[in-house]
Amino acid sequence: AQSVAQPEDQVNVAEGNPLTVKCTYSVSGNPYLFWYVQYPNRGLQFLLKYITGDNLVKGSYGFEAEFNKSQTSFHLKKPSALVSDSALYFCAVRDMGSGYSTLTFGKGTMLLVSP
Amino acid sequence: EAQVTQNPRYLITVTGKKLTVTCSQNMNHEYMSWYRQDPGLGLRQIYYSMNVEVTDKGDVPEGYKVSRKEKRNFPLILESPSPNQTSLYFCASSLVGLALSTGELFFGEGSRLTVL
């Protein structure tokens, strides 16, 4: 079985400061990992993904994420937060080795960036 | 514009009154799926479809039905809604094959359903 944990319900940062939103995963094989963002009253939007290769992946809006296999983590980062980054962020995982498997989402982390 | 369109966006109904939430995509995607989003529980998959006339249960299928008669449409049917089906519902689509495993899902804007 595959699972995702987002240990923080909410992350608060000041504008201009770096931000990190944490995600850990569990799969039996190798993972495909994704981050999605949900703005108020909107659907989820794809931010970035890790499939293979470089452990640091870059995505939309200046976000990046670092894949760490030994710690089974895929934390989302941004060097300088903007107020407009305030949204709900979801980490998701799919087990690469299990044929088709559903995409499992974490419970979400609300990011609040203060001016 | 590539998009997934859901209707209605907001609905208040009463227990037992059948309703359908429509979902349509214009990207020629084979894969379509329904999720529900509840506070503290994240997104949970209700049903998915790998192609026309091919549907399968997700994690929380009880109380829901789906059909896939056309590639672009994937309606979610609540035959006899109950208050525990009050939720925010999302339809999503994607290509299949390796693209399904490695690619992103495209989501609709959501349908907020309240069952009284």
PDB file of C-alpha atoms in Angstrom:
ATOM      1  CA  ALA A   1       0.000   0.000   0.000  1.00  0.00           C
ATOM      2  CA  GLN A   2       1.130   3.534  -0.664  1.00  0.00           C
ATOM      3  CA  SER A   3       0.644   6.511   1.595  1.00  0.00           C
ATOM      4  CA  VAL A   4       1.588  10.151   1.992  1.00  0.00           C
ATOM      5  CA  ALA A   5       1.990  12.185   5.162  1.00  0.00           C
ATOM      6  CA  GLN A   6       1.955  15.959   5.398  1.00  0.00           C
ATOM      7  CA  PRO A   7       2.783  16.509   9.066  1.00  0.00           C
ATOM      8  CA  GLU A   8       1.788  20.172   9.222  1.00  0.00           C
ATOM      9  CA  ASP A   9      -1.797  21.327   8.855  1.00  0.00           C
ATOM     10  CA  GLN A  10      -0.600  24.894   8.431  1.00  0.00           C
ATOM     11  CA  VAL A  11       2.664  26.693   7.724  1.00  0.00           C
ATOM     12  CA  ASN A  12       3.066  30.404   8.419  1.00  0.00           C
ATOM     13  CA  VAL A  13       5.840  32.471   6.863  1.00  0.00           C
ATOM     14  CA  ALA A  14       6.511  36.127   6.305  1.00  0.00           C
ATOM     15  CA  GLU A  15       6.750  37.470   2.789  1.00  0.00           C
ATOM     16  CA  GLY A  16      10.321  37.344   1.502  1.00  0.00           C
ATOM     17  CA  ASN A  17      11.338  34.486   3.797  1.00  0.00           C
ATOM     18  CA  PRO A  18      12.050  30.969   2.537  1.00  0.00           C
ATOM     19  CA  LEU A  19       9.307  28.409   2.902  1.00  0.00           C
ATOM     20  CA  THR A  20       9.207  24.652   3.264  1.00  0.00           C
ATOM     21  CA  VAL A  21       6.160  22.418   3.147  1.00  0.00           C
ATOM     22  CA  LYS A  22       6.939  18.892   4.284  1.00  0.00           C
ATOM     23  CA  CYS A  23       5.921  15.595   2.729  1.00  0.00           C
ATOM     24  CA  THR A  24       6.944  12.018   3.467  1.00  0.00           C
ATOM     25  CA  TYR A  25       5.781   8.967   1.583  1.00  0.00           C
ATOM     26  CA  SER A  26       5.613   5.208   1.765  1.00  0.00           C
ATOM     27  CA  VAL A  27       5.610   2.867  -1.233  1.00  0.00           C
ATOM     28  CA  SER A  28       6.761  -0.689  -1.758  1.00  0.00           C
ATOM     29  CA  GLY A  29       8.673   0.149  -4.937  1.00  0.00           C
ATOM     30  CA  ASN A  30      10.048   3.397  -6.307  1.00  0.00           C
ATOM     31  CA  PRO A  31       7.848   6.480  -6.187  1.00  0.00           C
ATOM     32  CA  TYR A  32       6.453   8.963  -8.619  1.00  0.00           C
ATOM     33  CA  LEU A  33       5.904  12.121  -6.545  1.00  0.00           C
ATOM     34  CA  PHE A  34       3.809  15.208  -7.229  1.00  0.00           C
ATOM     35  CA  TRP A  35       2.891  18.536  -5.692  1.00  0.00           C
ATOM     36  CA  TYR A  36      -0.408  20.263  -6.409  1.00  0.00           C
ATOM     37  CA  VAL A  37      -1.693  23.649  -5.254  1.00  0.00           C
ATOM     38  CA  GLN A  38      -5.285  24.668  -4.609  1.00  0.00           C
ATOM     39  CA  TYR A  39      -6.226  28.338  -4.485  1.00  0.00           C
ATOM     40  CA  PRO A  40      -9.516  29.337  -2.816  1.00  0.00           C
ATOM     41  CA  ASN A  41     -12.587  28.190  -4.746  1.00  0.00           C
ATOM     42  CA  ARG A  42     -10.449  26.601  -7.437  1.00  0.00           C
ATOM     43  CA  GLY A  43      -9.461  23.117  -8.529  1.00  0.00           C
ATOM     44  CA  LEU A  44      -6.046  21.622  -7.936  1.00  0.00           C
ATOM     45  CA  GLN A  45      -3.214  22.742 -10.196  1.00  0.00           C
ATOM     46  CA  PHE A  46      -0.078  20.762 -10.927  1.00  0.00           C
ATOM     47  CA  LEU A  47       3.125  22.341  -9.558  1.00  0.00           C
ATOM     48  CA  LEU A  48       5.916  19.846 -10.112  1.00  0.00           C
ATOM     49  CA  LYS A  49       6.837  16.185 -10.142  1.00  0.00           C
ATOM     50  CA  TYR A  50       9.697  13.791  -9.500  1.00  0.00           C
ATOM     51  CA  ILE A  51       9.936  10.801 -11.815  1.00  0.00           C
ATOM     52  CA  THR A  52      13.629   9.985 -11.977  1.00  0.00           C
ATOM     53  CA  GLY A  53      16.984  11.708 -12.262  1.00  0.00           C
ATOM     54  CA  ASP A  54      18.037  14.871 -10.451  1.00  0.00           C
ATOM     55  CA  ASN A  55      16.797  14.920  -6.867  1.00  0.00           C
ATOM     56  CA  LEU A  56      16.017  18.636  -7.061  1.00  0.00           C
ATOM     57  CA  VAL A  57      13.089  19.367  -9.329  1.00  0.00           C
ATOM     58  CA  LYS A  58      11.883  22.791 -10.328  1.00  0.00           C
ATOM     59  CA  GLY A  59       8.294  23.681 -11.007  1.00  0.00           C
ATOM     60  CA  SER A  60       5.862  26.499 -11.560  1.00  0.00           C
ATOM     61  CA  TYR A  61       5.853  29.852  -9.744  1.00  0.00           C
ATOM     62  CA  GLY A  62       9.437  29.467  -8.485  1.00  0.00           C
ATOM     63  CA  PHE A  63       8.736  26.360  -6.414  1.00  0.00           C
ATOM     64  CA  GLU A  64      11.120  23.439  -6.177  1.00  0.00           C
ATOM     65  CA  ALA A  65      11.157  20.157  -4.323  1.00  0.00           C
ATOM     66  CA  GLU A  66      13.901  17.870  -3.142  1.00  0.00           C
ATOM     67  CA  PHE A  67      13.561  14.114  -3.364  1.00  0.00           C
ATOM     68  CA  ASN A  68      15.371  12.291  -0.551  1.00  0.00           C
ATOM     69  CA  LYS A  69      15.165   8.531  -0.919  1.00  0.00           C
ATOM     70  CA  SER A  70      16.823   7.671   2.383  1.00  0.00           C
ATOM     71  CA  GLN A  71      14.405   9.856   4.319  1.00  0.00           C
ATOM     72  CA  THR A  72      11.457   9.048   1.998  1.00  0.00           C
ATOM     73  CA  SER A  73      10.706  12.738   1.755  1.00  0.00           C
ATOM     74  CA  PHE A  74       9.729  15.185  -0.959  1.00  0.00           C
ATOM     75  CA  HIS A  75       9.608  18.618   0.661  1.00  0.00           C
ATOM     76  CA  LEU A  76       8.351  21.618  -1.275  1.00  0.00           C
ATOM     77  CA  LYS A  77      10.474  24.749  -1.085  1.00  0.00           C
ATOM     78  CA  LYS A  78      10.660  28.309  -2.292  1.00  0.00           C
ATOM     79  CA  PRO A  79      13.526  30.724  -1.564  1.00  0.00           C
ATOM     80  CA  SER A  80      11.339  33.806  -1.123  1.00  0.00           C
ATOM     81  CA  ALA A  81       7.636  33.553  -0.296  1.00  0.00           C
ATOM     82  CA  LEU A  82       4.970  35.813  -1.774  1.00  0.00           C
ATOM     83  CA  VAL A  83       1.592  36.674  -0.260  1.00  0.00           C
ATOM     84  CA  SER A  84       0.066  35.235  -3.425  1.00  0.00           C
ATOM     85  CA  ASP A  85       1.578  31.829  -2.551  1.00  0.00           C
ATOM     86  CA  SER A  86      -1.008  31.486   0.221  1.00  0.00           C
ATOM     87  CA  ALA A  87      -2.976  28.380  -0.699  1.00  0.00           C
ATOM     88  CA  LEU A  88      -3.541  24.724   0.145  1.00  0.00           C
ATOM     89  CA  TYR A  89      -0.758  22.401  -0.984  1.00  0.00           C
ATOM     90  CA  PHE A  90      -1.087  18.675  -1.612  1.00  0.00           C
ATOM     91  CA  CYS A  91       1.637  16.087  -1.971  1.00  0.00           C
ATOM     92  CA  ALA A  92       0.776  12.911  -3.912  1.00  0.00           C
ATOM     93  CA  VAL A  93       2.488   9.609  -4.673  1.00  0.00           C
ATOM     94  CA  ARG A  94       2.133   6.720  -7.052  1.00  0.00           C
ATOM     95  CA  ASP A  95       4.101   3.455  -6.778  1.00  0.00           C
ATOM     96  CA  MET A  96       6.185   3.093  -9.936  1.00  0.00           C
ATOM     97  CA  GLY A  97       6.423  -0.672  -9.736  1.00  0.00           C
ATOM     98  CA  SER A  98       2.804  -1.676  -9.253  1.00  0.00           C
ATOM     99  CA  GLY A  99       1.446  -1.197 -12.756  1.00  0.00           C
ATOM    100  CA  TYR A 100      -1.391   1.262 -12.680  1.00  0.00           C
ATOM    101  CA  SER A 101      -2.131   2.408  -9.167  1.00  0.00           C
ATOM    102  CA  THR A 102      -4.238   5.257  -8.013  1.00  0.00           C
ATOM    103  CA  LEU A 103      -2.614   8.544  -7.079  1.00  0.00           C
ATOM    104  CA  THR A 104      -2.665   8.878  -3.294  1.00  0.00           C
ATOM    105  CA  PHE A 105      -2.909  12.386  -1.889  1.00  0.00           C
ATOM    106  CA  GLY A 106      -1.850  13.733   1.468  1.00  0.00           C
ATOM    107  CA  LYS A 107      -4.289  15.653   3.634  1.00  0.00           C
ATOM    108  CA  GLY A 108      -2.964  19.002   2.535  1.00  0.00           C
ATOM    109  CA  THR A 109      -1.001  21.828   4.174  1.00  0.00           C
ATOM    110  CA  MET A 110      -2.346  25.347   4.297  1.00  0.00           C
ATOM    111  CA  LEU A 111       0.393  27.882   3.571  1.00  0.00           C
ATOM    112  CA  LEU A 112      -0.216  31.394   4.886  1.00  0.00           C
ATOM    113  CA  VAL A 113       2.215  34.100   3.824  1.00  0.00           C
ATOM    114  CA  SER A 114       1.900  37.333   5.784  1.00  0.00           C
ATOM    115  CA  PRO A 115       2.837  40.728   4.324  1.00  0.00           C
TER     116      PRO A 115
ATOM    117  CA  GLU B   1      -8.629  26.298 -23.913  1.00  0.00           C
ATOM    118  CA  ALA B   2      -7.894  22.906 -22.362  1.00  0.00           C
ATOM    119  CA  GLN B   3     -10.189  22.383 -19.435  1.00  0.00           C
ATOM    120  CA  VAL B   4     -12.287  20.109 -17.268  1.00  0.00           C
ATOM    121  CA  THR B   5     -15.779  21.491 -16.714  1.00  0.00           C
ATOM    122  CA  GLN B   6     -18.019  20.494 -13.842  1.00  0.00           C
ATOM    123  CA  ASN B   7     -21.658  21.396 -13.248  1.00  0.00           C
ATOM    124  CA  PRO B   8     -23.214  22.473 -11.033  1.00  0.00           C
ATOM    125  CA  ARG B   9     -20.555  24.323  -9.053  1.00  0.00           C
ATOM    126  CA  TYR B  10     -22.832  24.625  -6.038  1.00  0.00           C
ATOM    127  CA  LEU B  11     -25.849  22.557  -5.076  1.00  0.00           C
ATOM    128  CA  ILE B  12     -28.023  22.233  -2.009  1.00  0.00           C
ATOM    129  CA  THR B  13     -30.358  19.268  -2.005  1.00  0.00           C
ATOM    130  CA  VAL B  14     -32.318  17.076   0.378  1.00  0.00           C
ATOM    131  CA  THR B  15     -31.800  13.507   1.485  1.00  0.00           C
ATOM    132  CA  GLY B  16     -32.941  10.975  -1.090  1.00  0.00           C
ATOM    133  CA  LYS B  17     -33.329  13.295  -4.054  1.00  0.00           C
ATOM    134  CA  LYS B  18     -31.297  11.866  -6.939  1.00  0.00           C
ATOM    135  CA  LEU B  19     -28.730  14.173  -8.464  1.00  0.00           C
ATOM    136  CA  THR B  20     -26.058  14.105 -11.132  1.00  0.00           C
ATOM    137  CA  VAL B  21     -22.858  16.117 -11.275  1.00  0.00           C
ATOM    138  CA  THR B  22     -21.591  16.386 -14.818  1.00  0.00           C
ATOM    139  CA  CYS B  23     -17.948  16.414 -15.890  1.00  0.00           C
ATOM    140  CA  SER B  24     -16.645  17.089 -19.358  1.00  0.00           C
ATOM    141  CA  GLN B  25     -13.084  17.430 -20.702  1.00  0.00           C
ATOM    142  CA  ASN B  26     -11.909  18.723 -24.071  1.00  0.00           C
ATOM    143  CA  MET B  27      -8.383  17.257 -24.071  1.00  0.00           C
ATOM    144  CA  ASN B  28      -9.228  13.829 -25.529  1.00  0.00           C
ATOM    145  CA  HIS B  29      -8.061  12.191 -22.318  1.00  0.00           C
ATOM    146  CA  GLU B  30      -8.788   8.515 -21.828  1.00  0.00           C
ATOM    147  CA  TYR B  31      -8.561   8.585 -18.025  1.00  0.00           C
ATOM    148  CA  MET B  32     -11.122  10.362 -15.858  1.00  0.00           C
ATOM    149  CA  SER B  33     -11.697  10.252 -12.135  1.00  0.00           C
ATOM    150  CA  TRP B  34     -13.860  11.629  -9.347  1.00  0.00           C
ATOM    151  CA  TYR B  35     -12.530  12.713  -5.955  1.00  0.00           C
ATOM    152  CA  ARG B  36     -14.144  14.112  -2.863  1.00  0.00           C
ATOM    153  CA  GLN B  37     -12.349  16.569  -0.609  1.00  0.00           C
ATOM    154  CA  ASP B  38     -13.174  16.753   3.080  1.00  0.00           C
ATOM    155  CA  PRO B  39     -11.418  18.777   5.809  1.00  0.00           C
ATOM    156  CA  GLY B  40      -8.645  16.789   7.433  1.00  0.00           C
ATOM    157  CA  LEU B  41      -9.021  13.918   4.986  1.00  0.00           C
ATOM    158  CA  GLY B  42      -7.526  15.371   1.818  1.00  0.00           C
ATOM    159  CA  LEU B  43      -8.680  13.984  -1.518  1.00  0.00           C
ATOM    160  CA  ARG B  44     -10.155  10.524  -1.744  1.00  0.00           C
ATOM    161  CA  GLN B  45     -10.910   8.795  -5.005  1.00  0.00           C
ATOM    162  CA  ILE B  46     -14.511   7.726  -5.610  1.00  0.00           C
ATOM    163  CA  TYR B  47     -14.450   6.123  -9.069  1.00  0.00           C
ATOM    164  CA  TYR B  48     -12.209   6.219 -12.088  1.00  0.00           C
ATOM    165  CA  SER B  49     -12.414   5.289 -15.750  1.00  0.00           C
ATOM    166  CA  MET B  50      -9.549   4.190 -17.965  1.00  0.00           C
ATOM    167  CA  ASN B  51     -11.594   4.588 -21.155  1.00  0.00           C
ATOM    168  CA  VAL B  52     -15.108   4.473 -22.601  1.00  0.00           C
ATOM    169  CA  GLU B  53     -17.236   1.793 -20.903  1.00  0.00           C
ATOM    170  CA  VAL B  54     -14.390   0.985 -18.465  1.00  0.00           C
ATOM    171  CA  THR B  55     -14.968   2.118 -14.882  1.00  0.00           C
ATOM    172  CA  ASP B  56     -13.666   0.958 -11.530  1.00  0.00           C
ATOM    173  CA  LYS B  57     -14.098   1.733  -7.855  1.00  0.00           C
ATOM    174  CA  GLY B  58     -11.743   3.982  -5.976  1.00  0.00           C
ATOM    175  CA  ASP B  59     -11.334   4.218  -2.225  1.00  0.00           C
ATOM    176  CA  VAL B  60     -14.808   5.504  -1.294  1.00  0.00           C
ATOM    177  CA  PRO B  61     -17.359   4.336  -3.914  1.00  0.00           C
ATOM    178  CA  GLU B  62     -20.313   3.623  -1.618  1.00  0.00           C
ATOM    179  CA  GLY B  63     -23.384   5.673  -2.479  1.00  0.00           C
ATOM    180  CA  TYR B  64     -22.108   6.749  -5.893  1.00  0.00           C
ATOM    181  CA  LYS B  65     -22.463   5.585  -9.483  1.00  0.00           C
ATOM    182  CA  VAL B  66     -20.668   6.638 -12.640  1.00  0.00           C
ATOM    183  CA  SER B  67     -20.944   5.998 -16.345  1.00  0.00           C
ATOM    184  CA  ARG B  68     -18.591   6.519 -19.279  1.00  0.00           C
ATOM    185  CA  LYS B  69     -20.568   6.360 -22.489  1.00  0.00           C
ATOM    186  CA  GLU B  70     -18.483   8.983 -24.258  1.00  0.00           C
ATOM    187  CA  LYS B  71     -14.811   9.768 -23.957  1.00  0.00           C
ATOM    188  CA  ARG B  72     -15.323  13.380 -22.953  1.00  0.00           C
ATOM    189  CA  ASN B  73     -18.012  12.898 -20.276  1.00  0.00           C
ATOM    190  CA  PHE B  74     -17.911  11.203 -16.884  1.00  0.00           C
ATOM    191  CA  PRO B  75     -20.985  12.022 -14.773  1.00  0.00           C
ATOM    192  CA  LEU B  76     -21.177  11.267 -11.045  1.00  0.00           C
ATOM    193  CA  ILE B  77     -24.582  10.052  -9.893  1.00  0.00           C
ATOM    194  CA  LEU B  78     -25.906  10.098  -6.350  1.00  0.00           C
ATOM    195  CA  GLU B  79     -29.011   7.901  -6.475  1.00  0.00           C
ATOM    196  CA  SER B  80     -30.135   8.647  -2.915  1.00  0.00           C
ATOM    197  CA  PRO B  81     -27.937  11.338  -1.372  1.00  0.00           C
ATOM    198  CA  SER B  82     -27.332  11.373   2.352  1.00  0.00           C
ATOM    199  CA  PRO B  83     -25.870  14.101   4.604  1.00  0.00           C
ATOM    200  CA  ASN B  84     -22.514  12.260   4.810  1.00  0.00           C
ATOM    201  CA  GLN B  85     -22.114  12.934   1.100  1.00  0.00           C
ATOM    202  CA  THR B  86     -21.922  16.653   1.784  1.00  0.00           C
ATOM    203  CA  SER B  87     -18.519  17.464   0.346  1.00  0.00           C
ATOM    204  CA  LEU B  88     -16.485  19.210  -2.319  1.00  0.00           C
ATOM    205  CA  TYR B  89     -16.217  17.064  -5.431  1.00  0.00           C
ATOM    206  CA  PHE B  90     -13.540  17.213  -8.114  1.00  0.00           C
ATOM    207  CA  CYS B  91     -13.379  15.623 -11.512  1.00  0.00           C
ATOM    208  CA  ALA B  92      -9.951  15.059 -13.066  1.00  0.00           C
ATOM    209  CA  SER B  93      -8.581  13.700 -16.331  1.00  0.00           C
ATOM    210  CA  SER B  94      -5.313  12.534 -17.834  1.00  0.00           C
ATOM    211  CA  LEU B  95      -3.792  10.536 -20.657  1.00  0.00           C
ATOM    212  CA  VAL B  96      -3.193   6.832 -20.031  1.00  0.00           C
ATOM    213  CA  GLY B  97      -0.142   4.624 -20.423  1.00  0.00           C
ATOM    214  CA  LEU B  98       3.128   5.970 -19.127  1.00  0.00           C
ATOM    215  CA  ALA B  99       1.631   9.451 -19.227  1.00  0.00           C
ATOM    216  CA  LEU B 100      -0.884   8.425 -16.574  1.00  0.00           C
ATOM    217  CA  SER B 101       1.805   7.199 -14.240  1.00  0.00           C
ATOM    218  CA  THR B 102       4.202  10.065 -14.779  1.00  0.00           C
ATOM    219  CA  GLY B 103       1.983  12.909 -15.899  1.00  0.00           C
ATOM    220  CA  GLU B 104      -0.227  15.282 -14.084  1.00  0.00           C
ATOM    221  CA  LEU B 105      -3.949  15.189 -13.528  1.00  0.00           C
ATOM    222  CA  PHE B 106      -6.063  18.062 -14.830  1.00  0.00           C
ATOM    223  CA  PHE B 107      -8.766  19.072 -12.355  1.00  0.00           C
ATOM    224  CA  GLY B 108     -12.112  20.770 -12.700  1.00  0.00           C
ATOM    225  CA  GLU B 109     -13.042  23.739 -10.509  1.00  0.00           C
ATOM    226  CA  GLY B 110     -15.030  21.641  -8.071  1.00  0.00           C
ATOM    227  CA  SER B 111     -18.680  21.118  -7.142  1.00  0.00           C
ATOM    228  CA  ARG B 112     -19.744  21.922  -3.603  1.00  0.00           C
ATOM    229  CA  LEU B 113     -22.631  19.693  -2.609  1.00  0.00           C
ATOM    230  CA  THR B 114     -24.717  20.075   0.536  1.00  0.00           C
ATOM    231  CA  VAL B 115     -27.232  17.374   1.434  1.00  0.00           C
ATOM    232  CA  LEU B 116     -29.773  18.407   4.081  1.00  0.00           C
TER     233      LEU B 116
END
